[in-house]
């Protein structure tokens, strides 16, 4: 393909009138045309990427991470705690955290689209930087008159590489892309020469990259490799010879400032890691002997991406005598030997440089530093830059050396062009398919269970995706499958607890939560979800205890602080609410939740009063409907009706609001008004099943009440409602108790009914209304001891 480009270029020059003898230029019309075509194909290949959501580690770094809700640059660079809500994963990557916070702000919350657009733009920038780097490198080598096309070919092969979809789709791994981008910019600046090289200004770019991900530290050894291969032209296979060793020393002296910067950053980086940080990997030896075969896997995946998995089930090898580590060591040794040997020949230096780039940039994750997973496909992003260079220029060398006739015939040239097009098109199709897999949690983790069937975490996460879709039966099957492979994984029991609570099996839920805590008492997620379970079941004091432990372990996790404040609010513990709000504001002065609850504590506002204020400040029909439901849940049926009426003022044809009004009247024993409201709801929404059921229930209740009272005297009917009032009082349905008592009074005024009203108002903390009701009771029966006692209590509470 490259061989026919000069002819195309000259033809287009003639057609367009472009007049230049400098074909090696980015202004070359053919280059512009092909570059535009590549951009179009990249966008097309990744078109469904923009529809994807958050996955895996995105949960603790983005979704559950309160730190990114505000763009606080100072906090991000201060320490590592803002990177993740998971203490063991709090590594120092402030640039990445800043990007996440910016996207959170631009997307007005957790909108994956804002994140994916940002990531894709930088991925395009990275491909462009790779093209520029290769061109500048080839210009220094005086490789050809069309170096920009070679750069474009490398960028195309890298950009459309199917395996790279694992990095581009995985939002938090944007750090790999940014680190790679700045590594390339460092090389571009270095190869530009002048002040960039003389004053070592090129180091600015890898320095910035360090703050995105520590992978940028590979810049220094890669620059050292550049000096060895291209400037000193060391025979790397025989570097120990005196002449070659002196060249190595000279190369190291040249790159020494870069190494100093890298070492300085590493010292700084490790000083910023909290004590809680733990990579969680296997034994160093076992991890190390596994990595040669992992490297082979990355190479194989580059060409045949048949088994890409978001979370593999690879495990560290137990013994070097196992055939697998032997196979890996032999394979990598042969490739390394080939790369070193190729360094002493001009025609193969680019292959040598690319291959050694691949190995060197894998060392941080594929050597003696054990990570939790022995293999992750996103780790190969920067290494694949080198492997692409090796592939392109290695292929060129093989064709020119062993198959020269192919390049000298039109059929051969077009065959090469067709192979390139096939390679790029096949990978573009692969990207499109992988994007479908990454679309949502269900598709991603189903793929993991197929590709990595022995991965307990994969089965658990698939279960979580099923549970999110309310498919509880299959979710439980997946959780139990996960336990087969990871029987001591506490998170599986935590999720079983959540599932059992969702289906109403409280006993099993509690049992699973406690099992999870027994396996990992320091697991903040288990403590959080157990605290949430306790909160949902009105055990607020116990919930506060667990939420406090979570907050001490990881202050940025989900709504932990808000749950603590809500629990204090439920308990009306104003002093502790005020103190905790002030603690939060001392650390995060702009925390809106803490500000809100501090105001609530200072003014001792009830939950519903606070919610009423919040809705009034930014009203909407939906908010008033929710407020109406909250009042209903609090058995405050009068305000349930009032809030639903407010919703109707904003949205007159709101069937849900009419339904709520009906519910309120039903519990106030106003069956006629309830029936009227339900009928209006059904006029607006004839298929509204809930309103149909409620209407039928109201009509049945009206009929049954009429049947009971039909043959009773007025006094007997009055007594019927007094007894009904007492039943509702015992059930703590105080407003219904009052409604029944009022119906009794309407038929025949009596002290007992007024006393019931007084008692109910006392329970509702409406003491003035209680005093009024008791006074009416005492007018009718001055000797009523119950009324006197209730009146005394109401007056005392009113005075307090």
PDB file of C-alpha atoms in Angstrom, residues 26 31 38-39 42 46 95 99 116-135 150-161 164 167-168 173-188 205 209 212 216 357 378 380-386 388-389:
ATOM      1  CA  UNK A  26       1.246  16.590   6.876  1.00  0.00           C
ATOM      2  CA  UNK A  31      -2.294  12.111   3.880  1.00  0.00           C
ATOM      3  CA  UNK A  38      -9.108   6.909   9.478  1.00  0.00           C
ATOM      4  CA  UNK A  39     -10.886   9.344  11.804  1.00  0.00           C
ATOM      5  CA  UNK A  42     -12.504   5.175  14.204  1.00  0.00           C
ATOM      6  CA  UNK A  46     -16.561   3.193  18.329  1.00  0.00           C
ATOM      7  CA  UNK A  95      -5.075  14.043  37.170  1.00  0.00           C
ATOM      8  CA  UNK A  99     -10.916  14.420  34.787  1.00  0.00           C
ATOM      9  CA  UNK A 116     -16.967   8.469  27.087  1.00  0.00           C
ATOM     10  CA  UNK A 117     -16.826  11.535  24.810  1.00  0.00           C
ATOM     11  CA  UNK A 118     -13.882  12.917  26.801  1.00  0.00           C
ATOM     12  CA  UNK A 119     -12.078   9.563  26.732  1.00  0.00           C
ATOM     13  CA  UNK A 120     -12.600   9.058  22.997  1.00  0.00           C
ATOM     14  CA  UNK A 121     -11.292  12.543  22.194  1.00  0.00           C
ATOM     15  CA  UNK A 122      -8.078  11.791  24.081  1.00  0.00           C
ATOM     16  CA  UNK A 123      -7.844   8.410  22.438  1.00  0.00           C
ATOM     17  CA  UNK A 124      -7.888  10.193  19.061  1.00  0.00           C
ATOM     18  CA  UNK A 125      -5.238  12.601  20.377  1.00  0.00           C
ATOM     19  CA  UNK A 126      -3.121   9.603  21.431  1.00  0.00           C
ATOM     20  CA  UNK A 127      -3.363   8.048  17.976  1.00  0.00           C
ATOM     21  CA  UNK A 128      -2.389  11.407  16.444  1.00  0.00           C
ATOM     22  CA  UNK A 129       0.562  11.687  18.864  1.00  0.00           C
ATOM     23  CA  UNK A 130       1.689   8.176  17.876  1.00  0.00           C
ATOM     24  CA  UNK A 131       1.551   9.163  14.194  1.00  0.00           C
ATOM     25  CA  UNK A 132       3.591  12.301  14.891  1.00  0.00           C
ATOM     26  CA  UNK A 133       6.118  10.395  17.026  1.00  0.00           C
ATOM     27  CA  UNK A 134       6.702   7.756  14.320  1.00  0.00           C
ATOM     28  CA  UNK A 135       7.081  10.409  11.629  1.00  0.00           C
ATOM     29  CA  UNK A 150       4.186   5.209   7.878  1.00  0.00           C
ATOM     30  CA  UNK A 151       3.177   7.155  10.974  1.00  0.00           C
ATOM     31  CA  UNK A 152      -0.445   7.084   9.836  1.00  0.00           C
ATOM     32  CA  UNK A 153      -0.272   3.334   9.198  1.00  0.00           C
ATOM     33  CA  UNK A 154       1.082   2.710  12.713  1.00  0.00           C
ATOM     34  CA  UNK A 155      -1.599   5.008  14.186  1.00  0.00           C
ATOM     35  CA  UNK A 156      -4.302   3.223  12.188  1.00  0.00           C
ATOM     36  CA  UNK A 157      -3.155  -0.250  13.257  1.00  0.00           C
ATOM     37  CA  UNK A 158      -2.976   0.886  16.883  1.00  0.00           C
ATOM     38  CA  UNK A 159      -6.186   2.945  16.868  1.00  0.00           C
ATOM     39  CA  UNK A 160      -8.267   0.200  15.256  1.00  0.00           C
ATOM     40  CA  UNK A 161      -6.751  -2.575  17.344  1.00  0.00           C
ATOM     41  CA  UNK A 164      -7.607  -1.605  22.776  1.00  0.00           C
ATOM     42  CA  UNK A 167      -9.131   0.211  27.608  1.00  0.00           C
ATOM     43  CA  UNK A 168     -11.295   2.736  25.765  1.00  0.00           C
ATOM     44  CA  UNK A 173      -8.646   3.091  32.602  1.00  0.00           C
ATOM     45  CA  UNK A 174      -8.658   6.447  30.867  1.00  0.00           C
ATOM     46  CA  UNK A 175      -5.525   6.813  33.015  1.00  0.00           C
ATOM     47  CA  UNK A 176      -3.727   4.362  30.668  1.00  0.00           C
ATOM     48  CA  UNK A 177      -4.703   6.481  27.644  1.00  0.00           C
ATOM     49  CA  UNK A 178      -3.626   9.762  29.254  1.00  0.00           C
ATOM     50  CA  UNK A 179      -0.343   8.308  30.524  1.00  0.00           C
ATOM     51  CA  UNK A 180       0.368   6.918  27.037  1.00  0.00           C
ATOM     52  CA  UNK A 181      -0.536  10.248  25.441  1.00  0.00           C
ATOM     53  CA  UNK A 182       1.960  12.164  27.584  1.00  0.00           C
ATOM     54  CA  UNK A 183       4.679   9.532  27.080  1.00  0.00           C
ATOM     55  CA  UNK A 184       4.290  10.040  23.319  1.00  0.00           C
ATOM     56  CA  UNK A 185       4.274  13.842  23.674  1.00  0.00           C
ATOM     57  CA  UNK A 186       7.511  13.559  25.633  1.00  0.00           C
ATOM     58  CA  UNK A 187       9.109  11.701  22.707  1.00  0.00           C
ATOM     59  CA  UNK A 188       7.664  14.152  20.159  1.00  0.00           C
ATOM     60  CA  UNK A 205       5.010  15.828  29.408  1.00  0.00           C
ATOM     61  CA  UNK A 209       1.532  11.873  32.763  1.00  0.00           C
ATOM     62  CA  UNK A 212      -2.579  10.345  35.591  1.00  0.00           C
ATOM     63  CA  UNK A 216       4.152   7.069  32.646  1.00  0.00           C
ATOM     64  CA  UNK A 357       9.287  -1.085  23.931  1.00  0.00           C
ATOM     65  CA  UNK A 378      -6.027  -2.913  29.503  1.00  0.00           C
ATOM     66  CA  UNK A 380      -1.181  -3.724  27.259  1.00  0.00           C
ATOM     67  CA  UNK A 381      -2.293  -0.298  25.954  1.00  0.00           C
ATOM     68  CA  UNK A 382       1.119   1.457  26.094  1.00  0.00           C
ATOM     69  CA  UNK A 383       3.043  -1.769  25.282  1.00  0.00           C
ATOM     70  CA  UNK A 384       0.891  -2.200  22.148  1.00  0.00           C
ATOM     71  CA  UNK A 385       2.303   1.080  20.791  1.00  0.00           C
ATOM     72  CA  UNK A 386       5.690  -0.592  20.592  1.00  0.00           C
ATOM     73  CA  UNK A 388       2.516  -2.032  16.531  1.00  0.00           C
ATOM     74  CA  UNK A 389       5.805  -0.401  15.488  1.00  0.00           C
TER      75      UNK A 389
END
